[in-house]
mmCIF file of C-alpha atoms and ligand atoms in Angstrom:
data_model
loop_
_atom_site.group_PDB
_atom_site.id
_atom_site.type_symbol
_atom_site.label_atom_id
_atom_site.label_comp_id
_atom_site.label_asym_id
_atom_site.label_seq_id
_atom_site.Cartn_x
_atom_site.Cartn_y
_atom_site.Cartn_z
ATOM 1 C CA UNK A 1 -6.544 109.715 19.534
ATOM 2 C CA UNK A 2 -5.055 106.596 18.881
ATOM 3 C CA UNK A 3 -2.130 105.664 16.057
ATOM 4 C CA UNK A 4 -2.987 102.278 15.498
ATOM 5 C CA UNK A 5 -6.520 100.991 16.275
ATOM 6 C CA UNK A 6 -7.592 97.088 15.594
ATOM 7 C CA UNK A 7 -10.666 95.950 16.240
ATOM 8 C CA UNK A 8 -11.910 92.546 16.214
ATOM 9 C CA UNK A 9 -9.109 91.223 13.967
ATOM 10 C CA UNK A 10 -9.545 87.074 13.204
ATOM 11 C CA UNK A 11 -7.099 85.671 10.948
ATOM 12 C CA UNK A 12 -7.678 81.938 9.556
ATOM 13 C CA UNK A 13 -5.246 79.583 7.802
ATOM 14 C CA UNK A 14 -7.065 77.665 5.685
ATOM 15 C CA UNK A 15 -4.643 75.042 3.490
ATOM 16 C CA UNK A 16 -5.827 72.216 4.227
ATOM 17 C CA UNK A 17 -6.706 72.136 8.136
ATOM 18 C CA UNK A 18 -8.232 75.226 9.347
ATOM 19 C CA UNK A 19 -6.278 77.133 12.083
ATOM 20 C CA UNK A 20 -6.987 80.069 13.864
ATOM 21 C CA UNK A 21 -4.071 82.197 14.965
ATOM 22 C CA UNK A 22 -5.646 85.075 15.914
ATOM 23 C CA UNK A 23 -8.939 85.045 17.508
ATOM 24 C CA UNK A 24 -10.587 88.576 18.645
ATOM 25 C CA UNK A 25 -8.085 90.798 19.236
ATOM 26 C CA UNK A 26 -8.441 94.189 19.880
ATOM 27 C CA UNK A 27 -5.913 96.553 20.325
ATOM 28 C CA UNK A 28 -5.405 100.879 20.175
ATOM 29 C CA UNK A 29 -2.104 101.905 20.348
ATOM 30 C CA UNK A 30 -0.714 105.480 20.872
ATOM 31 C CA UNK A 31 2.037 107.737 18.966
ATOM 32 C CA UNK A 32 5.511 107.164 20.408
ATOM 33 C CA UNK A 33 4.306 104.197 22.664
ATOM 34 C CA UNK A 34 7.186 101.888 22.947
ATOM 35 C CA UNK A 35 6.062 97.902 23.773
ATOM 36 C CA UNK A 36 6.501 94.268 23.711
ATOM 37 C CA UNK A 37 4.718 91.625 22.366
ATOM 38 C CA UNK A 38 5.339 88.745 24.206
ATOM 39 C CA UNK A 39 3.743 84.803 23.339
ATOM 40 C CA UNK A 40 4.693 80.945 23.490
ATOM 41 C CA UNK A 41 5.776 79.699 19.899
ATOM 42 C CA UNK A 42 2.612 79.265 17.966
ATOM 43 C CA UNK A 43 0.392 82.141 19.880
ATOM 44 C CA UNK A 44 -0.095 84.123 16.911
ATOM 45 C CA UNK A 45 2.960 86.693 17.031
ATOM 46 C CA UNK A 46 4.204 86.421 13.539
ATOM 47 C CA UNK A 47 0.949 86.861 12.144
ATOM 48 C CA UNK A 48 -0.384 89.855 14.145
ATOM 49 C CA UNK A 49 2.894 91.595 13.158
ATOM 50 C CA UNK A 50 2.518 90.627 9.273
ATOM 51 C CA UNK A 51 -1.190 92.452 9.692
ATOM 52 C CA UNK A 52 0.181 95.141 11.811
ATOM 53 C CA UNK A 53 3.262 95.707 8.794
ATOM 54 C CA UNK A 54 0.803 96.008 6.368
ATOM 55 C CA UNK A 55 2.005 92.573 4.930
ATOM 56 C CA UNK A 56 -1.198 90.422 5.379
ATOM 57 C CA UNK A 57 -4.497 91.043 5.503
ATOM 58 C CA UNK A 58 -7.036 89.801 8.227
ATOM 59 C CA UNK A 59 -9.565 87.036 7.118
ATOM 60 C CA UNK A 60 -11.943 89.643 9.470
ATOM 61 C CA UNK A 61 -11.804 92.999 11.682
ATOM 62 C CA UNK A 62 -9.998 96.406 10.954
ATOM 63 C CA UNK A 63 -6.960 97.457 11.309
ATOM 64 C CA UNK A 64 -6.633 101.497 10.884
ATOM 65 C CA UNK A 65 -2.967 103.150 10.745
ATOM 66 C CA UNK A 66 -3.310 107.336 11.520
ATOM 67 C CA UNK A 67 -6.792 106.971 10.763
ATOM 68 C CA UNK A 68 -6.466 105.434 7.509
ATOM 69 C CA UNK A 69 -8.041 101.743 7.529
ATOM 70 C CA UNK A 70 -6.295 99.564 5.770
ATOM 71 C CA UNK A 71 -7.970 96.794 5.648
ATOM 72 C CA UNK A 72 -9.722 98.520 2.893
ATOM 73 C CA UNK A 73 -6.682 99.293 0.458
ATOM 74 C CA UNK A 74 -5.804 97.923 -2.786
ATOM 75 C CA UNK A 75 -2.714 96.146 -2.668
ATOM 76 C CA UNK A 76 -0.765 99.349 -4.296
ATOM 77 C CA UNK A 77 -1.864 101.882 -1.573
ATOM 78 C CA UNK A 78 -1.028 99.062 0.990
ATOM 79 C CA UNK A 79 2.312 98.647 0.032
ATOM 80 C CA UNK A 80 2.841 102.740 -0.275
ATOM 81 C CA UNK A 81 1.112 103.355 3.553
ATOM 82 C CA UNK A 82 3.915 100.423 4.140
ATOM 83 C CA UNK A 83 6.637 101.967 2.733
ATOM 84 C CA UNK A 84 5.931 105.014 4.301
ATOM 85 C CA UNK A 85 4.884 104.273 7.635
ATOM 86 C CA UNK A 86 6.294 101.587 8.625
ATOM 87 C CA UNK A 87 10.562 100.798 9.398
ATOM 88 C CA UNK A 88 11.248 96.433 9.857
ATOM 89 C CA UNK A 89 13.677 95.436 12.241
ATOM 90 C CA UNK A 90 14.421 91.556 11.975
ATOM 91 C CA UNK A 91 15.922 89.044 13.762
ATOM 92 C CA UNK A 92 18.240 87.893 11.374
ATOM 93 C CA UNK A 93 19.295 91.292 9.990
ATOM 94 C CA UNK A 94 18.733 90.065 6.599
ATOM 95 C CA UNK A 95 21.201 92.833 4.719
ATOM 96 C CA UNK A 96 22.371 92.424 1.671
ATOM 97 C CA UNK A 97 26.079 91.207 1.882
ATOM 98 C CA UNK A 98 27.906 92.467 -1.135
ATOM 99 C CA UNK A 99 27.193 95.864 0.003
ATOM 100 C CA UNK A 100 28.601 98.130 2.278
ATOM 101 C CA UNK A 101 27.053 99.530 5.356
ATOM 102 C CA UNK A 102 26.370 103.004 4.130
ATOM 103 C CA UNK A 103 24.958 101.229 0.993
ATOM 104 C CA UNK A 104 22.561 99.028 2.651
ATOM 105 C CA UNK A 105 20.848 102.477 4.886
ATOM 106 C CA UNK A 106 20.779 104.292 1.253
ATOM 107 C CA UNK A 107 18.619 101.604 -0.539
ATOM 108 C CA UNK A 108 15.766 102.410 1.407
ATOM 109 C CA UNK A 109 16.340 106.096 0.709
ATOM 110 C CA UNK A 110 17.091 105.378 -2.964
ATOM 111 C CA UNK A 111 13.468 103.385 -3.611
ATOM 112 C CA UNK A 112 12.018 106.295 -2.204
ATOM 113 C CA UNK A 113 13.011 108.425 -4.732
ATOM 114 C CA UNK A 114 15.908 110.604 -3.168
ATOM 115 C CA UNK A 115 18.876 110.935 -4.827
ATOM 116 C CA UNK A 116 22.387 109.810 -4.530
ATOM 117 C CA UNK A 117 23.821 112.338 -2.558
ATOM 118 C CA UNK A 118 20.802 113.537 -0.291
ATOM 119 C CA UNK A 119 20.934 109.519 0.547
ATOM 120 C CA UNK A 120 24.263 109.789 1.488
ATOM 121 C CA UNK A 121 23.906 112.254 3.519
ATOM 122 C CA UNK A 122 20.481 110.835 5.360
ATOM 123 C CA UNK A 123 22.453 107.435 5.677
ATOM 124 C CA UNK A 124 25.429 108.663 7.102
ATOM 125 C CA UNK A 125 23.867 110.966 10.028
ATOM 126 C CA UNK A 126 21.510 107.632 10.514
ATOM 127 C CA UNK A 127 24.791 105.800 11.014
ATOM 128 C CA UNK A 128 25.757 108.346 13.519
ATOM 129 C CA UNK A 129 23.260 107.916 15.648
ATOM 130 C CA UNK A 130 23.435 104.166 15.791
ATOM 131 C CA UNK A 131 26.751 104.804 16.671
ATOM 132 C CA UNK A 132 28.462 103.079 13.436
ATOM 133 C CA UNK A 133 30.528 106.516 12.102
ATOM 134 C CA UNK A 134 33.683 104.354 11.905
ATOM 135 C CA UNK A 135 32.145 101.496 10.023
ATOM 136 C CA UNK A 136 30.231 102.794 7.397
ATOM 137 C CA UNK A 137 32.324 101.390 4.988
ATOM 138 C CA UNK A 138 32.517 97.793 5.985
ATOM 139 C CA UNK A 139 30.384 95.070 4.853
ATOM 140 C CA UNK A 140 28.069 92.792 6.912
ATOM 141 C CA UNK A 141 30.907 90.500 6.802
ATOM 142 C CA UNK A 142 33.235 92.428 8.200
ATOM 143 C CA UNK A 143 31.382 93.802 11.130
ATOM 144 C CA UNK A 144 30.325 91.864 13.994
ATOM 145 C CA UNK A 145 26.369 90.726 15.088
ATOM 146 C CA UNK A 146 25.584 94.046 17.355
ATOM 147 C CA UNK A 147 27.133 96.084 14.812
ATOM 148 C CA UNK A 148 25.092 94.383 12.126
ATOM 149 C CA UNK A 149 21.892 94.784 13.819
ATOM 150 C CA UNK A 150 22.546 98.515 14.365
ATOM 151 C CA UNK A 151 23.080 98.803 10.747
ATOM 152 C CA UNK A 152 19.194 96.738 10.507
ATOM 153 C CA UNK A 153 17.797 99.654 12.896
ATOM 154 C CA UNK A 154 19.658 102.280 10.743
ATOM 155 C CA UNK A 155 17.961 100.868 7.754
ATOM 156 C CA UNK A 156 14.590 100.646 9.326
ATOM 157 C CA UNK A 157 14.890 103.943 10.522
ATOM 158 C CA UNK A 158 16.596 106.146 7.880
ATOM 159 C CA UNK A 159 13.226 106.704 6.355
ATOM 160 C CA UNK A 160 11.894 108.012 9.611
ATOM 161 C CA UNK A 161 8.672 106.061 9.543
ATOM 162 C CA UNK A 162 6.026 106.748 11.858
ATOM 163 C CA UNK A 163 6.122 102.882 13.391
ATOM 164 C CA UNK A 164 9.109 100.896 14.091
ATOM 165 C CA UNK A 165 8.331 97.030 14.291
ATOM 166 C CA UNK A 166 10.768 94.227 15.186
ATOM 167 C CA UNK A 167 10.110 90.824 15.167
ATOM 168 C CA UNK A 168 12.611 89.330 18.163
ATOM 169 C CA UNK A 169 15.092 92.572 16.943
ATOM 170 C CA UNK A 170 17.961 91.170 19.588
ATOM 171 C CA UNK A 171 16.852 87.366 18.813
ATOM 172 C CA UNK A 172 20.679 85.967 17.964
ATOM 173 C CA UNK A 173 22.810 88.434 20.393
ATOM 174 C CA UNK A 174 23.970 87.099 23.395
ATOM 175 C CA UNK A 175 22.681 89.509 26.658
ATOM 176 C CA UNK A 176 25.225 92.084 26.487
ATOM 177 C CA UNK A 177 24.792 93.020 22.657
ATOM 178 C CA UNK A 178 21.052 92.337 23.386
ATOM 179 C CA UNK A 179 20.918 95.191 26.022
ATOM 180 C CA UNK A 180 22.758 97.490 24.414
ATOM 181 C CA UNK A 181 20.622 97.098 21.174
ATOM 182 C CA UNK A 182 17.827 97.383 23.329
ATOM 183 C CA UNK A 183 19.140 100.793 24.847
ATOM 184 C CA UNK A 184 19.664 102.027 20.896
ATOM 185 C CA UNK A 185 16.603 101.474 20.539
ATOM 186 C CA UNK A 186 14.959 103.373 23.765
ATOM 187 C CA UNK A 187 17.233 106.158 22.964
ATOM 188 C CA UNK A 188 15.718 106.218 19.355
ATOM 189 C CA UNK A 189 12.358 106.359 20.814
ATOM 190 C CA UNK A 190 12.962 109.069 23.357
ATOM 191 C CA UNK A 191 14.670 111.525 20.419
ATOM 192 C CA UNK A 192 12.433 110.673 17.260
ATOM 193 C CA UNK A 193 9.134 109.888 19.250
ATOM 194 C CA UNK A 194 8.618 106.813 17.137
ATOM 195 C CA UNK A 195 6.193 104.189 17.988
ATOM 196 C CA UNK A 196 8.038 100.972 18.865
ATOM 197 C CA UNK A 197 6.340 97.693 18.534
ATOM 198 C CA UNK A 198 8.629 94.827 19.653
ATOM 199 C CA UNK A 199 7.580 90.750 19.135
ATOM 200 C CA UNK A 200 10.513 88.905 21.390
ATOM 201 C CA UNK A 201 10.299 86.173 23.558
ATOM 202 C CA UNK A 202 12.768 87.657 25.516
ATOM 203 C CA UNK A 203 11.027 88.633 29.126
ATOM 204 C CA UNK A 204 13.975 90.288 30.129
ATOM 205 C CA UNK A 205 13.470 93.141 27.188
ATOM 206 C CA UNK A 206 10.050 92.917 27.111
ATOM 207 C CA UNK A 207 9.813 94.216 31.428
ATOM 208 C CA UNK A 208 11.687 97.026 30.569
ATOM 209 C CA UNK A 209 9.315 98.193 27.834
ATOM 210 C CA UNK A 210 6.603 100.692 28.997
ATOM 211 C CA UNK A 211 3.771 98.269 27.948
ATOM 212 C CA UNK A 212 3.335 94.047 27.727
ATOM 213 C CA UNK A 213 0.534 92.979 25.624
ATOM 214 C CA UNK A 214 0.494 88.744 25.804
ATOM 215 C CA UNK A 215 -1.006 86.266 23.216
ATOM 216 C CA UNK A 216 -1.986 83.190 23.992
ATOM 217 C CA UNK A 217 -4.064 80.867 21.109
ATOM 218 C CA UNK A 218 -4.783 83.939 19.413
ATOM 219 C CA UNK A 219 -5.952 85.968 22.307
ATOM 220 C CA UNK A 220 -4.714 89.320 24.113
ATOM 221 C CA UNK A 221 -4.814 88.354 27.593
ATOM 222 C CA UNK A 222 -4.232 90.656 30.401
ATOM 223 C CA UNK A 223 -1.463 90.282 32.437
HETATM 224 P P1 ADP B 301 4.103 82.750 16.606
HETATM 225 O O1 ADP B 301 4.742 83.807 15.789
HETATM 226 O O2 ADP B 301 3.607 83.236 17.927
HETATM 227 O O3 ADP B 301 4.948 81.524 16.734
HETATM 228 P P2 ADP B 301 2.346 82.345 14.297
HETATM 229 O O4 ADP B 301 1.613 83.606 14.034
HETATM 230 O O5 ADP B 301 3.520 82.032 13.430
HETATM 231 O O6 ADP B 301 2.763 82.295 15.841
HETATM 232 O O7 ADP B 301 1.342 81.118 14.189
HETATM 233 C C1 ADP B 301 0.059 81.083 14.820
HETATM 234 C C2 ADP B 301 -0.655 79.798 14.377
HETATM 235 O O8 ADP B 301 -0.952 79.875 12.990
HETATM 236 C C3 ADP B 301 0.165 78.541 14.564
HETATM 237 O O9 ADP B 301 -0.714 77.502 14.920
HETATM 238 C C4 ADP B 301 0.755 78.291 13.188
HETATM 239 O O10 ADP B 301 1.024 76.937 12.982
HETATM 240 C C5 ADP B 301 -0.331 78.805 12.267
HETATM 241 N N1 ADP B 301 0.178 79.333 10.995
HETATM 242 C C6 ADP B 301 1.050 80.367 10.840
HETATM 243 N N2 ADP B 301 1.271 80.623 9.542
HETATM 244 C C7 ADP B 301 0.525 79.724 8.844
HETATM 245 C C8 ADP B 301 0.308 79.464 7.445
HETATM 246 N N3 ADP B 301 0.894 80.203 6.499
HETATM 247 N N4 ADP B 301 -0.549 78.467 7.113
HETATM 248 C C9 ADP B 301 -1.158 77.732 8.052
HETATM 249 N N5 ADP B 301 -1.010 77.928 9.387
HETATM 250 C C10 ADP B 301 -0.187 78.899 9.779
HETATM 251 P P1 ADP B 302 6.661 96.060 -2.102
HETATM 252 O O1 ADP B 302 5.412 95.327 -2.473
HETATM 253 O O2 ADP B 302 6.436 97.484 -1.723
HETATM 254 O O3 ADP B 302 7.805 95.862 -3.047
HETATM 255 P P2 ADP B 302 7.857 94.132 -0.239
HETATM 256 O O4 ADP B 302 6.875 93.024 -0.037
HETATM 257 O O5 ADP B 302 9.039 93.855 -1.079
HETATM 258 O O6 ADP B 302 7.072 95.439 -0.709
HETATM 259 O O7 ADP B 302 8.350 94.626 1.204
HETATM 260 C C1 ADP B 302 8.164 95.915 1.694
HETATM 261 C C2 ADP B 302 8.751 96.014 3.071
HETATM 262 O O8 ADP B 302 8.282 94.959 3.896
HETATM 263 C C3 ADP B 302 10.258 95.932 3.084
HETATM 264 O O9 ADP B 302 10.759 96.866 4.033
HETATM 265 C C4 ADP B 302 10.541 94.520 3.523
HETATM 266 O O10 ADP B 302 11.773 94.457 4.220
HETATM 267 C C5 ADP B 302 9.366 94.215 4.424
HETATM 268 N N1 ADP B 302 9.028 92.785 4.375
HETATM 269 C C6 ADP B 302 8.832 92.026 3.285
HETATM 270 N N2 ADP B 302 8.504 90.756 3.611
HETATM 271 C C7 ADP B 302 8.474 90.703 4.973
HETATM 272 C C8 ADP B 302 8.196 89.665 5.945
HETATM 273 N N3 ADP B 302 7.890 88.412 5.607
HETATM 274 N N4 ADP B 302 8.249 89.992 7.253
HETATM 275 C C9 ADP B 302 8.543 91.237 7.631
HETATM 276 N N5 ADP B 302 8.821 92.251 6.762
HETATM 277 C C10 ADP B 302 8.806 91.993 5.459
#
């Protein structure tokens, strides 16, 4: 019984020249699996995570999430089977500056309709186990880049969705904020049994996954 199974996916560009970044890929992938994606610039990467977040669509092939197939969904029950199964990690932890720490884990909580205080409380614990207790109420600007990208996982995690996905998650740390990022996020995936999904170009990170799965023009070779 897989979680994720994609099957035959093909996605074309077509503005103007036709490009095809991702050419026949299949791929099953189990609960609580926690792996890399790993690819030259160009190989696809972005765009197979954008169809495995639920934030494109393939131009062909299926892509079903806990045996729901998505590539069958309006655009309103795609973007609720996103919300609720799927936590973003980015590179750039792109939170929102004005607000504090605690503030920025509770909007995700807040959209999905929990109130003020329950949020609160969710946030905070989630802030705890990224190890932040002490900085909850700083803002981005005040807290350094590991600390901001813990406050990113927090975020992407708070809602505890069934698939964690980061696209280069430790991409601007140097290599000691970089492992220990990487080691929050193992931990995460040993207690919570989420599925991890992790684009980087980082080799390093990606060995000491439990899986490698390389593109190359569009294709899942094995390694
Ligand atoms: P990666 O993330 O591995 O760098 P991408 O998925 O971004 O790869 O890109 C795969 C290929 O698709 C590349 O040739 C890229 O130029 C092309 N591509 C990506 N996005 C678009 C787009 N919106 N329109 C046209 N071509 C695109
Ligand atoms: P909705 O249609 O539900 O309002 P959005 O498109 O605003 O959804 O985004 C929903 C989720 O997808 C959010 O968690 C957001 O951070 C994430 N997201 C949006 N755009 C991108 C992107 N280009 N790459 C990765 N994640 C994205």
């Amino acid at each position: 019984q897989y979680l994720i199974e994609i099957k035959n996916l093909n996605k074309i560009y077509s503005d103007g020249t036709e490009v095809k970044a991702l050419d026949g890929v299949n791929l099953t992938i189990k609960h609580g699996e926690f792996m890399a994606i790993v690819g030259p610039s160009g190989s696809g990467k972005s765009t197979l995570l954008h169809i495995l977040g639920i934030l494109d669509t393939p131009t062909q092939g299926s892509i079903i999430i806990d045996n729901k197939n998505i590539t069958s969904m309006s655009d309103k029950e795609r973007s609720k089977a996103r919300n609720k199964m799927l936590g973003f990690i980015f590179q750039y932890h792109n939170l929102l500056p004005d607000f504090t720490a605690l503030e920025n884990v509770m909007i995700p909580l807040l959209i999905s309709g929990y109130s003020k205080n329950e949020a609160k409380e969710s946030a905070q614990n989630m802030l705890k186990e990224v190890g932040l207790e002490d900085r909850m109420y700083h803002k981005p600007g005040e807290l350094s880049g590991g600390q901001n990208q813990r406050v990113s996982v927090a975020r992407a995690l708070v809602n505890n969705p069934t698939i964690v996905i980061g696209d280069e998650p430790t991409g601007n740390l140097d290599t000691k904020t970089s492992d220990r990022i990487y080691e929050l996020l193992r931990k995460l995936n040993r207690e919570r049994g989420q599925t991890f999904i992790l684009v980087t170009h980082d080799e390093n990170m990606a060995k000491k996954t439990d899986r490698i799965e390389r593109l190359i023009d569009g294709k899942i070779v094995n390694s």
